[in-house]
mmCIF file of N, CA and C in Angstrom:
data_model
loop_
_atom_site.group_PDB
_atom_site.id
_atom_site.type_symbol
_atom_site.label_atom_id
_atom_site.label_comp_id
_atom_site.label_asym_id
_atom_site.label_seq_id
_atom_site.Cartn_x
_atom_site.Cartn_y
_atom_site.Cartn_z
ATOM 1 N N MET A 529 0.839 -1.176 0.000
ATOM 2 C CA MET A 529 0.000 0.000 0.000
ATOM 3 C C MET A 529 0.888 1.245 0.000
ATOM 4 N N TYR A 530 0.486 2.272 -0.728
ATOM 5 C CA TYR A 530 1.254 3.505 -0.812
ATOM 6 C C TYR A 530 0.323 4.697 -0.667
ATOM 7 N N SER A 531 0.912 5.844 -0.350
ATOM 8 C CA SER A 531 0.154 7.091 -0.321
ATOM 9 C C SER A 531 1.105 8.262 -0.492
ATOM 10 N N PHE A 532 0.570 9.344 -1.022
ATOM 11 C CA PHE A 532 1.278 10.614 -1.140
ATOM 12 C C PHE A 532 0.478 11.648 -0.367
ATOM 13 N N SER A 533 1.180 12.526 0.335
ATOM 14 C CA SER A 533 0.487 13.571 1.081
ATOM 15 C C SER A 533 1.401 14.788 1.222
ATOM 16 N N ILE A 534 0.791 15.882 1.657
ATOM 17 C CA ILE A 534 1.533 17.116 1.930
ATOM 18 C C ILE A 534 1.469 17.333 3.432
ATOM 19 N N THR A 535 2.627 17.478 4.040
ATOM 20 C CA THR A 535 2.710 17.607 5.489
ATOM 21 C C THR A 535 2.362 19.032 5.935
ATOM 22 N N GLU A 536 2.220 19.196 7.234
ATOM 23 C CA GLU A 536 1.904 20.512 7.784
ATOM 24 C C GLU A 536 2.984 21.542 7.496
ATOM 25 N N ASP A 537 4.233 21.083 7.340
ATOM 26 C CA ASP A 537 5.321 22.016 7.041
ATOM 27 C C ASP A 537 5.584 22.132 5.533
ATOM 28 N N SER A 538 4.595 21.763 4.717
ATOM 29 C CA SER A 538 4.602 21.918 3.253
ATOM 30 C C SER A 538 5.659 21.090 2.536
ATOM 31 N N ASN A 539 6.011 19.970 3.100
ATOM 32 C CA ASN A 539 6.827 18.990 2.392
ATOM 33 C C ASN A 539 5.896 17.926 1.833
ATOM 34 N N GLY A 540 6.378 17.211 0.848
ATOM 35 C CA GLY A 540 5.645 16.064 0.368
ATOM 36 C C GLY A 540 6.085 14.839 1.143
ATOM 37 N N GLU A 541 5.229 13.826 1.156
ATOM 38 C CA GLU A 541 5.588 12.585 1.827
ATOM 39 C C GLU A 541 5.026 11.415 1.048
ATOM 40 N N ILE A 542 5.883 10.426 0.832
ATOM 41 C CA ILE A 542 5.455 9.172 0.233
ATOM 42 C C ILE A 542 5.563 8.104 1.310
ATOM 43 N N ARG A 543 4.572 7.239 1.340
ATOM 44 C CA ARG A 543 4.586 6.077 2.229
ATOM 45 C C ARG A 543 4.333 4.845 1.373
ATOM 46 N N ILE A 544 5.221 3.877 1.524
ATOM 47 C CA ILE A 544 5.065 2.586 0.854
ATOM 48 C C ILE A 544 5.233 1.532 1.933
ATOM 49 N N ASP A 545 4.140 0.914 2.311
ATOM 50 C CA ASP A 545 4.146 -0.016 3.444
ATOM 51 C C ASP A 545 4.787 0.686 4.640
ATOM 52 N N SER A 546 5.880 0.168 5.188
ATOM 53 C CA SER A 546 6.503 0.791 6.355
ATOM 54 C C SER A 546 7.526 1.868 5.973
ATOM 55 N N PHE A 547 7.867 1.968 4.691
ATOM 56 C CA PHE A 547 8.802 2.987 4.208
ATOM 57 C C PHE A 547 8.117 4.346 4.198
ATOM 58 N N ARG A 548 8.856 5.376 4.613
ATOM 59 C CA ARG A 548 8.313 6.739 4.636
ATOM 60 C C ARG A 548 9.445 7.699 4.314
ATOM 61 N N GLU A 549 9.200 8.598 3.361
ATOM 62 C CA GLU A 549 10.221 9.587 3.010
ATOM 63 C C GLU A 549 9.553 10.914 2.690
ATOM 64 N N ARG A 550 10.168 11.973 3.163
ATOM 65 C CA ARG A 550 9.695 13.326 2.860
ATOM 66 C C ARG A 550 10.539 13.918 1.749
ATOM 67 N N PHE A 551 9.947 14.820 0.987
ATOM 68 C CA PHE A 551 10.663 15.489 -0.085
ATOM 69 C C PHE A 551 10.200 16.940 -0.170
ATOM 70 N N PRO A 552 11.108 17.847 -0.562
ATOM 71 C CA PRO A 552 10.724 19.262 -0.689
ATOM 72 C C PRO A 552 9.776 19.454 -1.864
ATOM 73 N N MET A 553 8.914 20.438 -1.732
ATOM 74 C CA MET A 553 7.947 20.748 -2.788
ATOM 75 C C MET A 553 8.017 22.230 -3.117
ATOM 76 N N ASP A 554 7.566 22.566 -4.311
ATOM 77 C CA ASP A 554 7.503 23.948 -4.752
ATOM 78 C C ASP A 554 6.044 24.278 -5.052
ATOM 79 N N PHE A 555 5.555 25.381 -4.518
ATOM 80 C CA PHE A 555 4.159 25.771 -4.707
ATOM 81 C C PHE A 555 4.014 27.044 -5.546
ATOM 82 N N SER A 556 5.037 27.363 -6.339
ATOM 83 C CA SER A 556 4.965 28.571 -7.158
ATOM 84 C C SER A 556 4.132 28.376 -8.422
ATOM 85 N N PHE A 557 3.976 27.145 -8.884
ATOM 86 C CA PHE A 557 3.203 26.885 -10.106
ATOM 87 C C PHE A 557 1.928 26.103 -9.790
ATOM 88 N N TRP A 558 2.039 25.057 -8.993
ATOM 89 C CA TRP A 558 0.878 24.272 -8.544
ATOM 90 C C TRP A 558 0.632 24.549 -7.076
ATOM 91 N N ASP A 559 -0.649 24.530 -6.685
ATOM 92 C CA ASP A 559 -0.974 24.627 -5.267
ATOM 93 C C ASP A 559 -1.281 23.226 -4.729
ATOM 94 N N LYS A 560 -1.631 23.168 -3.476
ATOM 95 C CA LYS A 560 -1.890 21.879 -2.810
ATOM 96 C C LYS A 560 -2.947 21.068 -3.554
ATOM 97 N N ALA A 561 -4.022 21.717 -3.968
ATOM 98 C CA ALA A 561 -5.102 21.011 -4.676
ATOM 99 C C ALA A 561 -4.629 20.448 -6.016
ATOM 100 N N ASP A 562 -3.752 21.173 -6.717
ATOM 101 C CA ASP A 562 -3.210 20.689 -7.993
ATOM 102 C C ASP A 562 -2.403 19.405 -7.789
ATOM 103 N N TYR A 563 -1.538 19.404 -6.756
ATOM 104 C CA TYR A 563 -0.752 18.194 -6.480
ATOM 105 C C TYR A 563 -1.661 17.025 -6.112
ATOM 106 N N GLN A 564 -2.632 17.283 -5.259
ATOM 107 C CA GLN A 564 -3.520 16.206 -4.827
ATOM 108 C C GLN A 564 -4.312 15.645 -6.002
ATOM 109 N N SER A 565 -4.776 16.513 -6.891
ATOM 110 C CA SER A 565 -5.501 16.063 -8.078
ATOM 111 C C SER A 565 -4.591 15.232 -8.986
ATOM 112 N N HIS A 566 -3.370 15.714 -9.201
ATOM 113 C CA HIS A 566 -2.404 14.989 -10.030
ATOM 114 C C HIS A 566 -2.123 13.609 -9.438
ATOM 115 N N TRP A 567 -1.866 13.554 -8.128
ATOM 116 C CA TRP A 567 -1.560 12.266 -7.487
ATOM 117 C C TRP A 567 -2.752 11.316 -7.577
ATOM 118 N N GLN A 568 -3.969 11.841 -7.500
ATOM 119 C CA GLN A 568 -5.161 10.995 -7.628
ATOM 120 C C GLN A 568 -5.271 10.446 -9.054
ATOM 121 N N GLN A 569 -5.029 11.290 -10.053
ATOM 122 C CA GLN A 569 -5.063 10.821 -11.445
ATOM 123 C C GLN A 569 -3.999 9.754 -11.683
ATOM 124 N N ALA A 570 -2.813 9.970 -11.127
ATOM 125 C CA ALA A 570 -1.732 8.988 -11.278
ATOM 126 C C ALA A 570 -2.113 7.673 -10.601
ATOM 127 N N SER A 571 -2.715 7.741 -9.428
ATOM 128 C CA SER A 571 -3.135 6.527 -8.715
ATOM 129 C C SER A 571 -4.187 5.758 -9.500
ATOM 130 N N THR A 572 -5.117 6.480 -10.103
ATOM 131 C CA THR A 572 -6.158 5.832 -10.911
ATOM 132 C C THR A 572 -5.536 5.129 -12.108
ATOM 133 N N ALA A 573 -4.601 5.783 -12.778
ATOM 134 C CA ALA A 573 -3.929 5.172 -13.928
ATOM 135 C C ALA A 573 -3.084 3.973 -13.495
ATOM 136 N N LEU A 574 -2.443 4.076 -12.333
ATOM 137 C CA LEU A 574 -1.634 2.967 -11.824
ATOM 138 C C LEU A 574 -2.511 1.752 -11.525
ATOM 139 N N LYS A 575 -3.698 1.984 -10.981
ATOM 140 C CA LYS A 575 -4.638 0.882 -10.727
ATOM 141 C C LYS A 575 -5.062 0.206 -12.021
ATOM 142 N N ALA A 576 -5.025 0.962 -13.129
ATOM 143 C CA ALA A 576 -5.341 0.411 -14.457
ATOM 144 C C ALA A 576 -4.095 -0.185 -15.110
ATOM 145 N N GLU A 577 -3.042 -0.379 -14.298
ATOM 146 C CA GLU A 577 -1.791 -1.022 -14.712
ATOM 147 C C GLU A 577 -0.984 -0.222 -15.732
ATOM 148 N N GLN A 578 -1.036 1.101 -15.611
ATOM 149 C CA GLN A 578 -0.206 1.967 -16.431
ATOM 150 C C GLN A 578 0.984 2.435 -15.601
ATOM 151 N N ALA A 579 2.139 2.600 -16.234
ATOM 152 C CA ALA A 579 3.280 3.224 -15.573
ATOM 153 C C ALA A 579 2.968 4.710 -15.423
ATOM 154 N N VAL A 580 3.268 5.261 -14.258
ATOM 155 C CA VAL A 580 2.926 6.656 -13.988
ATOM 156 C C VAL A 580 4.058 7.367 -13.260
ATOM 157 N N SER A 581 3.997 8.693 -13.285
ATOM 158 C CA SER A 581 4.914 9.498 -12.482
ATOM 159 C C SER A 581 4.098 10.343 -11.514
ATOM 160 N N PHE A 582 4.557 10.385 -10.271
ATOM 161 C CA PHE A 582 3.975 11.234 -9.241
ATOM 162 C C PHE A 582 4.937 12.415 -9.092
ATOM 163 N N ILE A 583 4.597 13.537 -9.687
ATOM 164 C CA ILE A 583 5.470 14.713 -9.694
ATOM 165 C C ILE A 583 5.642 15.240 -8.269
ATOM 166 N N GLN A 584 6.898 15.518 -7.899
ATOM 167 C CA GLN A 584 7.199 16.045 -6.564
ATOM 168 C C GLN A 584 7.114 17.572 -6.522
ATOM 169 N N SER A 585 7.597 18.234 -7.556
ATOM 170 C CA SER A 585 7.521 19.692 -7.640
ATOM 171 C C SER A 585 7.292 20.076 -9.090
ATOM 172 N N MET A 586 6.223 20.816 -9.317
ATOM 173 C CA MET A 586 5.867 21.227 -10.673
ATOM 174 C C MET A 586 6.288 22.674 -10.873
ATOM 175 N N TYR A 587 7.042 22.900 -11.945
ATOM 176 C CA TYR A 587 7.501 24.238 -12.322
ATOM 177 C C TYR A 587 6.869 24.596 -13.665
ATOM 178 N N PRO A 588 6.900 25.860 -14.068
ATOM 179 C CA PRO A 588 6.367 26.227 -15.377
ATOM 180 C C PRO A 588 7.069 25.420 -16.477
ATOM 181 N N PRO A 589 6.320 24.673 -17.279
ATOM 182 C CA PRO A 589 6.933 23.804 -18.294
ATOM 183 C C PRO A 589 7.815 24.538 -19.295
ATOM 184 N N GLU A 590 7.521 25.804 -19.570
ATOM 185 C CA GLU A 590 8.310 26.541 -20.562
ATOM 186 C C GLU A 590 9.704 26.913 -20.041
ATOM 187 N N THR A 591 9.922 26.843 -18.725
ATOM 188 C CA THR A 591 11.233 27.175 -18.178
ATOM 189 C C THR A 591 11.919 26.007 -17.468
ATOM 190 N N ALA A 592 11.218 24.916 -17.266
ATOM 191 C CA ALA A 592 11.780 23.777 -16.527
ATOM 192 C C ALA A 592 12.717 22.949 -17.409
ATOM 193 N N ASN A 593 13.796 22.477 -16.806
ATOM 194 C CA ASN A 593 14.713 21.565 -17.487
ATOM 195 C C ASN A 593 14.437 20.118 -17.107
ATOM 196 N N PHE A 594 13.904 19.928 -15.896
ATOM 197 C CA PHE A 594 13.623 18.588 -15.400
ATOM 198 C C PHE A 594 12.572 18.670 -14.304
ATOM 199 N N TYR A 595 12.012 17.511 -13.968
ATOM 200 C CA TYR A 595 11.100 17.361 -12.840
ATOM 201 C C TYR A 595 11.563 16.166 -12.023
ATOM 202 N N ARG A 596 11.428 16.277 -10.717
ATOM 203 C CA ARG A 596 11.669 15.128 -9.847
ATOM 204 C C ARG A 596 10.330 14.439 -9.652
ATOM 205 N N ALA A 597 10.366 13.117 -9.698
ATOM 206 C CA ALA A 597 9.123 12.360 -9.581
ATOM 207 C C ALA A 597 9.389 10.991 -8.987
ATOM 208 N N TRP A 598 8.371 10.461 -8.367
ATOM 209 C CA TRP A 598 8.361 9.044 -8.012
ATOM 210 C C TRP A 598 7.660 8.358 -9.171
ATOM 211 N N VAL A 599 8.381 7.501 -9.874
ATOM 212 C CA VAL A 599 7.820 6.778 -11.012
ATOM 213 C C VAL A 599 7.410 5.399 -10.522
ATOM 214 N N ALA A 600 6.230 4.962 -10.913
ATOM 215 C CA ALA A 600 5.700 3.676 -10.465
ATOM 216 C C ALA A 600 5.386 2.808 -11.683
ATOM 217 N N TYR A 601 5.876 1.563 -11.636
ATOM 218 C CA TYR A 601 5.686 0.601 -12.720
ATOM 219 C C TYR A 601 4.973 -0.640 -12.188
ATOM 220 N N PRO A 602 3.821 -0.991 -12.743
ATOM 221 C CA PRO A 602 3.203 -2.259 -12.343
ATOM 222 C C PRO A 602 4.055 -3.423 -12.851
ATOM 223 N N CYS A 603 4.248 -4.415 -12.014
ATOM 224 C CA CYS A 603 5.051 -5.577 -12.376
ATOM 225 C C CYS A 603 4.443 -6.801 -11.691
ATOM 226 N N ASN A 604 3.801 -7.648 -12.486
ATOM 227 C CA ASN A 604 3.082 -8.806 -11.950
ATOM 228 C C ASN A 604 2.046 -8.315 -10.940
ATOM 229 N N ASP A 605 2.104 -8.777 -9.712
ATOM 230 C CA ASP A 605 1.138 -8.342 -8.693
ATOM 231 C C ASP A 605 1.710 -7.278 -7.770
ATOM 232 N N GLU A 606 2.811 -6.650 -8.181
ATOM 233 C CA GLU A 606 3.459 -5.638 -7.361
ATOM 234 C C GLU A 606 3.586 -4.335 -8.137
ATOM 235 N N VAL A 607 4.015 -3.295 -7.432
ATOM 236 C CA VAL A 607 4.319 -2.011 -8.052
ATOM 237 C C VAL A 607 5.736 -1.642 -7.650
ATOM 238 N N ILE A 608 6.555 -1.276 -8.630
ATOM 239 C CA ILE A 608 7.923 -0.853 -8.385
ATOM 240 C C ILE A 608 7.951 0.671 -8.399
ATOM 241 N N PHE A 609 8.470 1.263 -7.334
ATOM 242 C CA PHE A 609 8.617 2.716 -7.236
ATOM 243 C C PHE A 609 10.091 3.065 -7.376
ATOM 244 N N GLN A 610 10.381 4.109 -8.165
ATOM 245 C CA GLN A 610 11.739 4.632 -8.315
ATOM 246 C C GLN A 610 11.674 6.146 -8.298
ATOM 247 N N GLU A 611 12.517 6.755 -7.503
ATOM 248 C CA GLU A 611 12.613 8.208 -7.560
ATOM 249 C C GLU A 611 13.491 8.551 -8.754
ATOM 250 N N GLN A 612 13.007 9.439 -9.627
ATOM 251 C CA GLN A 612 13.733 9.767 -10.844
ATOM 252 C C GLN A 612 13.701 11.258 -11.127
ATOM 253 N N MET A 613 14.657 11.675 -11.935
ATOM 254 C CA MET A 613 14.633 13.013 -12.515
ATOM 255 C C MET A 613 14.189 12.830 -13.960
ATOM 256 N N LEU A 614 13.107 13.495 -14.329
ATOM 257 C CA LEU A 614 12.597 13.435 -15.697
ATOM 258 C C LEU A 614 13.163 14.634 -16.457
ATOM 259 N N PHE A 615 14.171 14.397 -17.282
ATOM 260 C CA PHE A 615 14.776 15.476 -18.058
ATOM 261 C C PHE A 615 13.912 15.759 -19.278
ATOM 262 N N ILE A 616 13.467 17.001 -19.395
ATOM 263 C CA ILE A 616 12.542 17.398 -20.448
ATOM 264 C C ILE A 616 13.077 17.063 -21.833
ATOM 265 N N ASP A 617 14.343 17.341 -22.094
ATOM 266 C CA ASP A 617 14.892 17.107 -23.432
ATOM 267 C C ASP A 617 15.086 15.622 -23.756
ATOM 268 N N GLU A 618 14.927 14.746 -22.769
ATOM 269 C CA GLU A 618 15.047 13.309 -23.013
ATOM 270 C C GLU A 618 13.696 12.621 -23.179
ATOM 271 N N LEU A 619 12.615 13.352 -22.953
ATOM 272 C CA LEU A 619 11.285 12.778 -23.096
ATOM 273 C C LEU A 619 10.860 12.836 -24.558
ATOM 274 N N GLU A 620 10.616 11.695 -25.137
ATOM 275 C CA GLU A 620 10.174 11.640 -26.527
ATOM 276 C C GLU A 620 8.849 12.381 -26.651
ATOM 277 N N GLY A 621 8.814 13.391 -27.495
ATOM 278 C CA GLY A 621 7.594 14.179 -27.671
ATOM 279 C C GLY A 621 7.430 15.284 -26.641
ATOM 280 N N GLY A 622 8.403 15.465 -25.751
ATOM 281 C CA GLY A 622 8.316 16.518 -24.745
ATOM 282 C C GLY A 622 7.505 16.100 -23.529
ATOM 283 N N PHE A 623 7.399 17.011 -22.596
ATOM 284 C CA PHE A 623 6.688 16.766 -21.345
ATOM 285 C C PHE A 623 5.196 16.938 -21.569
ATOM 286 N N ASN A 624 4.407 15.955 -21.162
ATOM 287 C CA ASN A 624 2.955 16.003 -21.312
ATOM 288 C C ASN A 624 2.381 16.858 -20.178
ATOM 289 N N THR A 625 2.095 18.130 -20.461
ATOM 290 C CA THR A 625 1.607 19.042 -19.426
ATOM 291 C C THR A 625 0.147 18.796 -19.070
ATOM 292 N N GLN A 626 -0.630 18.264 -19.990
ATOM 293 C CA GLN A 626 -2.043 18.005 -19.733
ATOM 294 C C GLN A 626 -2.246 16.804 -18.811
ATOM 295 N N HIS A 627 -1.354 15.822 -18.923
ATOM 296 C CA HIS A 627 -1.433 14.601 -18.112
ATOM 297 C C HIS A 627 -0.022 14.247 -17.633
ATOM 298 N N PRO A 628 0.512 15.005 -16.661
ATOM 299 C CA PRO A 628 1.898 14.802 -16.269
ATOM 300 C C PRO A 628 2.204 13.409 -15.731
ATOM 301 N N HIS A 629 1.186 12.704 -15.257
ATOM 302 C CA HIS A 629 1.438 11.351 -14.754
ATOM 303 C C HIS A 629 1.816 10.382 -15.873
ATOM 304 N N LEU A 630 1.520 10.720 -17.125
ATOM 305 C CA LEU A 630 1.813 9.821 -18.238
ATOM 306 C C LEU A 630 3.251 9.929 -18.746
ATOM 307 N N ASN A 631 4.031 10.846 -18.237
ATOM 308 C CA ASN A 631 5.417 10.968 -18.686
ATOM 309 C C ASN A 631 6.253 9.738 -18.359
ATOM 310 N N ALA A 632 5.900 8.991 -17.360
ATOM 311 C CA ALA A 632 6.623 7.760 -17.012
ATOM 312 C C ALA A 632 6.497 6.735 -18.120
ATOM 313 N N GLN A 633 5.367 6.677 -18.788
ATOM 314 C CA GLN A 633 5.173 5.726 -19.863
ATOM 315 C C GLN A 633 6.168 6.000 -20.987
ATOM 316 N N ARG A 634 6.405 7.251 -21.268
ATOM 317 C CA ARG A 634 7.334 7.596 -22.340
ATOM 318 C C ARG A 634 8.746 7.119 -22.002
ATOM 319 N N ILE A 635 9.127 7.219 -20.754
ATOM 320 C CA ILE A 635 10.458 6.741 -20.354
ATOM 321 C C ILE A 635 10.497 5.217 -20.376
ATOM 322 N N SER A 636 9.488 4.577 -19.800
ATOM 323 C CA SER A 636 9.533 3.125 -19.688
ATOM 324 C C SER A 636 9.459 2.439 -21.047
ATOM 325 N N LEU A 637 8.807 3.025 -22.019
ATOM 326 C CA LEU A 637 8.721 2.431 -23.343
ATOM 327 C C LEU A 637 10.040 2.499 -24.087
ATOM 328 N N ARG A 638 10.883 3.460 -23.739
ATOM 329 C CA ARG A 638 12.183 3.621 -24.421
ATOM 330 C C ARG A 638 13.229 2.673 -23.862
ATOM 331 N N ARG A 639 12.999 2.061 -22.744
ATOM 332 C CA ARG A 639 14.010 1.195 -22.108
ATOM 333 C C ARG A 639 13.968 -0.196 -22.652
#
């Protein structure tokens, strides 16, 4: 079982079973509701067995060089989580701003 949340001190937190890690977040482009909506969309896609990215800090796409994300890949009856840097210039077709959780699929298909 996993979850993403925003702590009282405005950090992000991922929990995977007994594992727990906090990460810094940026609220200059997305607010709390934007992150929560994105994480919910990513969770829904992951339940449908799609590879997804859970963005940690969203910056304006026209100026960003990369995004930090927890990327999740369904594998048999498990989910593999990896913290990654998504470099914009390495994403085939660019960064999907409308559905940022789908950027993981572009990386996983190239491997």
